[in-house]
XYZ file of C-alpha atoms in Angstrom:
297
model
C -51.703 -57.273 3.990
C -48.312 -59.177 3.741
C -48.022 -58.982 0.334
C -48.110 -55.085 0.558
C -45.499 -54.643 2.857
C -42.090 -54.373 1.708
C -39.401 -56.130 3.528
C -35.666 -55.543 3.304
C -33.682 -58.669 1.699
C -30.940 -59.040 4.597
C -33.076 -58.419 7.485
C -31.820 -54.712 8.369
C -34.153 -51.852 8.452
C -35.988 -50.317 5.514
C -34.570 -47.175 4.068
C -36.938 -44.227 3.896
C -38.489 -45.167 0.648
C -39.368 -48.326 2.118
C -40.846 -47.103 5.051
C -43.163 -44.288 2.861
C -43.949 -47.194 0.702
C -45.454 -49.369 3.809
C -47.046 -46.492 5.471
C -48.853 -45.278 2.387
C -52.692 -45.728 2.113
C -53.837 -48.961 3.243
C -56.911 -49.171 0.882
C -56.655 -46.547 -2.311
C -59.771 -45.007 -2.765
C -61.896 -45.807 -5.696
C -62.053 -43.195 -8.847
C -65.400 -41.830 -10.186
C -65.943 -45.086 -12.444
C -65.114 -47.884 -10.111
C -67.106 -46.288 -7.776
C -70.272 -46.046 -10.181
C -69.478 -49.562 -11.087
C -69.678 -50.767 -7.628
C -72.708 -48.775 -6.518
C -74.476 -50.266 -9.520
C -74.172 -53.770 -7.386
C -76.615 -52.186 -4.834
C -80.174 -53.867 -4.896
C -81.631 -50.782 -3.413
C -83.493 -52.910 -0.717
C -86.592 -51.592 0.676
C -86.154 -52.603 4.522
C -82.216 -52.885 3.920
C -80.434 -54.989 6.588
C -77.265 -52.484 6.148
C -78.986 -49.783 7.615
C -79.899 -51.637 10.842
C -76.256 -53.134 11.125
C -74.759 -49.232 10.661
C -74.265 -47.930 14.554
C -74.743 -44.218 12.876
C -77.983 -45.640 11.199
C -76.684 -44.019 7.059
C -79.169 -44.249 4.646
C -76.749 -46.252 3.152
C -78.970 -47.837 -0.254
C -79.690 -43.673 -0.491
C -76.523 -42.459 -0.945
C -75.330 -45.235 -2.866
C -77.983 -44.665 -5.448
C -76.576 -41.202 -5.118
C -73.457 -41.834 -6.331
C -74.497 -44.290 -8.790
C -75.998 -41.212 -10.601
C -72.977 -38.969 -10.510
C -74.393 -37.239 -7.422
C -71.609 -37.790 -5.169
C -72.132 -34.295 -3.084
C -75.525 -35.633 -2.434
C -74.203 -38.804 -1.337
C -71.980 -37.116 1.221
C -74.780 -34.948 2.554
C -76.768 -38.190 3.187
C -73.718 -39.811 4.924
C -72.914 -36.719 6.896
C -76.671 -35.590 8.164
C -76.294 -39.067 9.959
C -72.764 -38.941 11.029
C -70.421 -35.993 10.304
C -67.204 -37.550 10.971
C -68.052 -40.180 7.975
C -65.062 -39.595 6.309
C -62.877 -41.124 9.225
C -65.779 -44.356 9.612
C -65.297 -44.741 6.209
C -61.485 -45.086 6.725
C -61.324 -47.466 9.901
C -64.929 -48.329 10.669
C -65.375 -52.930 10.586
C -67.790 -52.412 7.644
C -67.135 -56.356 7.128
C -68.359 -56.992 10.516
C -71.272 -54.457 10.251
C -73.059 -53.086 7.187
C -70.960 -55.158 4.660
C -71.566 -58.550 6.796
C -75.417 -57.648 6.500
C -75.560 -56.865 2.790
C -77.856 -58.979 0.853
C -75.145 -59.588 -2.139
C -73.514 -62.234 0.384
C -76.081 -64.482 -0.137
C -75.969 -64.865 -4.094
C -72.728 -63.631 -4.799
C -70.497 -63.974 -1.707
C -69.389 -60.384 -2.137
C -71.036 -57.297 -0.639
C -71.047 -53.885 -1.836
C -68.067 -51.894 -0.772
C -70.126 -49.729 0.980
C -66.762 -48.743 3.142
C -65.381 -47.447 -0.352
C -68.199 -45.636 -1.610
C -68.668 -43.649 1.560
C -64.995 -42.481 1.282
C -65.559 -41.952 -2.218
C -68.407 -39.773 -1.308
C -67.218 -37.716 1.481
C -64.050 -37.217 -0.212
C -65.661 -35.713 -3.035
C -67.422 -33.098 -1.112
C -64.305 -32.270 1.161
C -62.341 -31.881 -2.146
C -64.913 -29.655 -3.488
C -64.704 -27.127 -0.966
C -66.868 -24.255 -0.711
C -69.566 -23.123 1.514
C -70.187 -25.578 4.527
C -72.907 -28.234 3.633
C -75.449 -27.245 6.575
C -76.833 -24.038 7.588
C -76.688 -22.880 11.243
C -79.715 -21.922 12.742
C -80.648 -18.545 13.959
C -78.181 -18.079 16.823
C -80.131 -19.253 20.263
C -77.980 -16.882 22.268
C -76.943 -20.085 24.651
C -73.487 -21.441 25.039
C -72.346 -25.293 25.506
C -69.118 -25.904 27.012
C -67.562 -29.709 25.539
C -65.350 -31.512 27.501
C -63.087 -33.299 24.682
C -62.286 -32.745 21.134
C -62.583 -36.605 20.203
C -65.187 -37.912 17.772
C -67.605 -37.421 20.291
C -67.281 -34.347 21.385
C -66.663 -32.660 17.951
C -69.735 -34.365 16.729
C -71.688 -32.991 19.623
C -70.636 -29.662 18.860
C -71.227 -30.070 15.033
C -75.034 -30.662 16.068
C -75.581 -27.937 18.592
C -73.840 -25.179 16.354
C -76.630 -26.608 13.596
C -79.134 -25.941 15.987
C -77.701 -22.091 16.488
C -75.941 -22.520 19.906
C -72.065 -21.211 20.451
C -69.704 -24.241 21.331
C -66.510 -23.856 23.455
C -64.536 -27.299 23.163
C -61.952 -27.718 25.769
C -59.070 -30.157 24.590
C -56.092 -31.251 27.094
C -54.187 -32.203 24.216
C -52.380 -30.278 21.621
C -54.344 -31.477 18.807
C -58.120 -32.213 18.184
C -59.522 -35.164 17.322
C -59.213 -37.877 20.299
C -58.673 -41.152 19.048
C -59.170 -39.983 15.111
C -55.639 -38.018 15.643
C -53.729 -40.214 18.058
C -55.226 -44.022 17.942
C -55.626 -44.762 14.574
C -52.913 -46.653 12.277
C -50.902 -44.332 10.312
C -51.806 -46.041 7.307
C -55.303 -46.327 7.690
C -55.398 -41.802 7.970
C -53.045 -40.821 5.314
C -52.677 -37.359 4.179
C -53.326 -35.625 7.756
C -56.888 -36.756 7.273
C -58.097 -36.334 10.851
C -56.926 -32.712 10.929
C -58.287 -32.123 7.451
C -61.728 -33.502 8.845
C -61.631 -31.333 11.704
C -61.495 -28.240 9.958
C -64.065 -29.215 7.551
C -66.390 -30.004 10.845
C -65.650 -26.266 12.288
C -66.764 -24.718 8.837
C -70.444 -24.493 10.309
C -68.867 -21.955 12.298
C -69.761 -21.299 16.312
C -67.404 -23.670 17.677
C -64.007 -22.671 19.353
C -61.314 -25.103 20.667
C -59.735 -24.834 23.781
C -56.433 -26.705 24.262
C -54.303 -27.865 27.105
C -57.347 -27.864 29.350
C -57.964 -30.570 31.638
C -61.102 -31.196 33.643
C -59.885 -31.853 37.531
C -56.583 -29.770 36.949
C -56.747 -26.388 35.183
C -60.457 -26.716 34.513
C -63.796 -27.948 37.078
C -67.000 -28.567 36.014
C -68.216 -25.613 38.569
C -66.090 -23.288 36.320
C -68.025 -24.823 33.085
C -71.327 -24.482 34.469
C -71.034 -20.875 35.750
C -69.565 -20.147 31.975
C -71.871 -21.935 29.609
C -76.020 -22.764 29.462
C -75.070 -26.663 29.133
C -72.153 -28.941 29.597
C -71.313 -32.050 27.551
C -68.280 -34.278 28.813
C -66.809 -36.575 25.794
C -63.590 -37.361 27.678
C -63.295 -40.284 25.613
C -62.047 -44.009 26.509
C -58.662 -44.302 25.193
C -57.152 -45.756 28.494
C -56.334 -49.428 27.892
C -56.368 -52.907 30.251
C -53.369 -53.007 31.620
C -51.533 -56.704 31.567
C -50.816 -56.823 35.462
C -47.529 -58.864 34.350
C -44.152 -57.925 36.448
C -41.970 -56.022 34.230
C -44.269 -53.759 32.390
C -42.646 -50.695 33.598
C -39.536 -51.783 32.054
C -37.685 -49.744 29.277
C -38.849 -51.128 26.067
C -42.531 -52.260 26.887
C -44.978 -49.715 25.571
C -48.803 -49.426 25.542
C -50.046 -50.136 21.665
C -52.154 -46.809 21.947
C -49.074 -45.080 23.410
C -47.361 -46.569 20.096
C -49.464 -46.066 17.677
C -49.806 -42.251 18.707
C -46.129 -42.009 18.530
C -46.287 -43.162 15.133
C -49.158 -40.701 14.079
C -47.273 -37.790 15.730
C -43.800 -38.378 14.129
C -42.725 -35.958 11.609
C -39.867 -38.745 10.795
C -40.966 -42.128 10.561
C -37.295 -43.182 10.235
C -36.598 -41.691 14.045
C -39.148 -44.036 15.209
C -37.436 -47.020 16.631
C -39.988 -49.881 17.720
C -37.026 -52.439 18.100
C -35.575 -55.161 16.261
C -37.536 -57.861 17.705
C -40.867 -57.009 19.003
C -43.617 -59.041 20.721
C -47.428 -57.563 21.197
C -49.389 -59.252 24.066
C -53.124 -59.347 22.981
C -54.622 -60.408 19.304
C -57.322 -57.281 18.965
C -57.293 -54.669 16.574
C -55.195 -52.482 18.341
C -52.703 -55.272 18.911
C -52.735 -56.027 15.174
C -52.179 -52.518 14.151
C -49.323 -52.249 16.593
C -47.883 -55.370 15.293
C -48.166 -54.693 11.516
C -46.795 -50.939 12.078
C -43.763 -52.325 13.757
C -43.389 -54.553 10.966
C -43.875 -52.266 8.081
């Protein structure tokens, strides 16, 4: 990754062009030729270990076979039937530890099929195509569901419930929907405002309304929701982070990594974000690494 990072020669802060280059797409997407060549490497296993390794049980061999035969739209529908947030997952899911680690190509070639890149190719093709939503709503049930939280869980639940014919109202505390997809993922993994594009795509099913500045326990109560709706789904997320418990954590210049990433993601001008000349990151997980790399970039 370090080879992709532009650095100033004198140790000073980069200019706007350098910063823009550092926050461009971390993994450029495959083109149609590259996708079909990569898809051709899949052995279409009968008892595919990649499906077992996928937390959302996407039929990976089938969608890759569809890409191989030039049916990217069909491949996307296969993916989204199992995981409507398949576009984000293709960009940020740790495939190297899940489906790609389980790929049998590792045994004979020491290089798995690039499942994540193929998933992104297919979903992006469908979203770029536009037109009618790929799923159709069932006849209206006449029932409504109140959903607390417009993050991945709440939005995925709303979409599936809408497909089944229920009307959904999503209550969200923040100004934008998307949850951690919008506020917690590294900027160079979600370029071109993809989180919001995916939300817009998901809402295309119809029957879903999002209300913002709605906070459970403040201007929203469970009793109110139960009175308004036939059912209530609570998906408030797990955005809280562990605290170090060290003296000085409340001093100026000390910032939670998720808050730093959110500040970057919501900045209209990255040059206005000043992480400091020397940055210390406590922790070595994915979020810590994202915070460190983005500060360097």
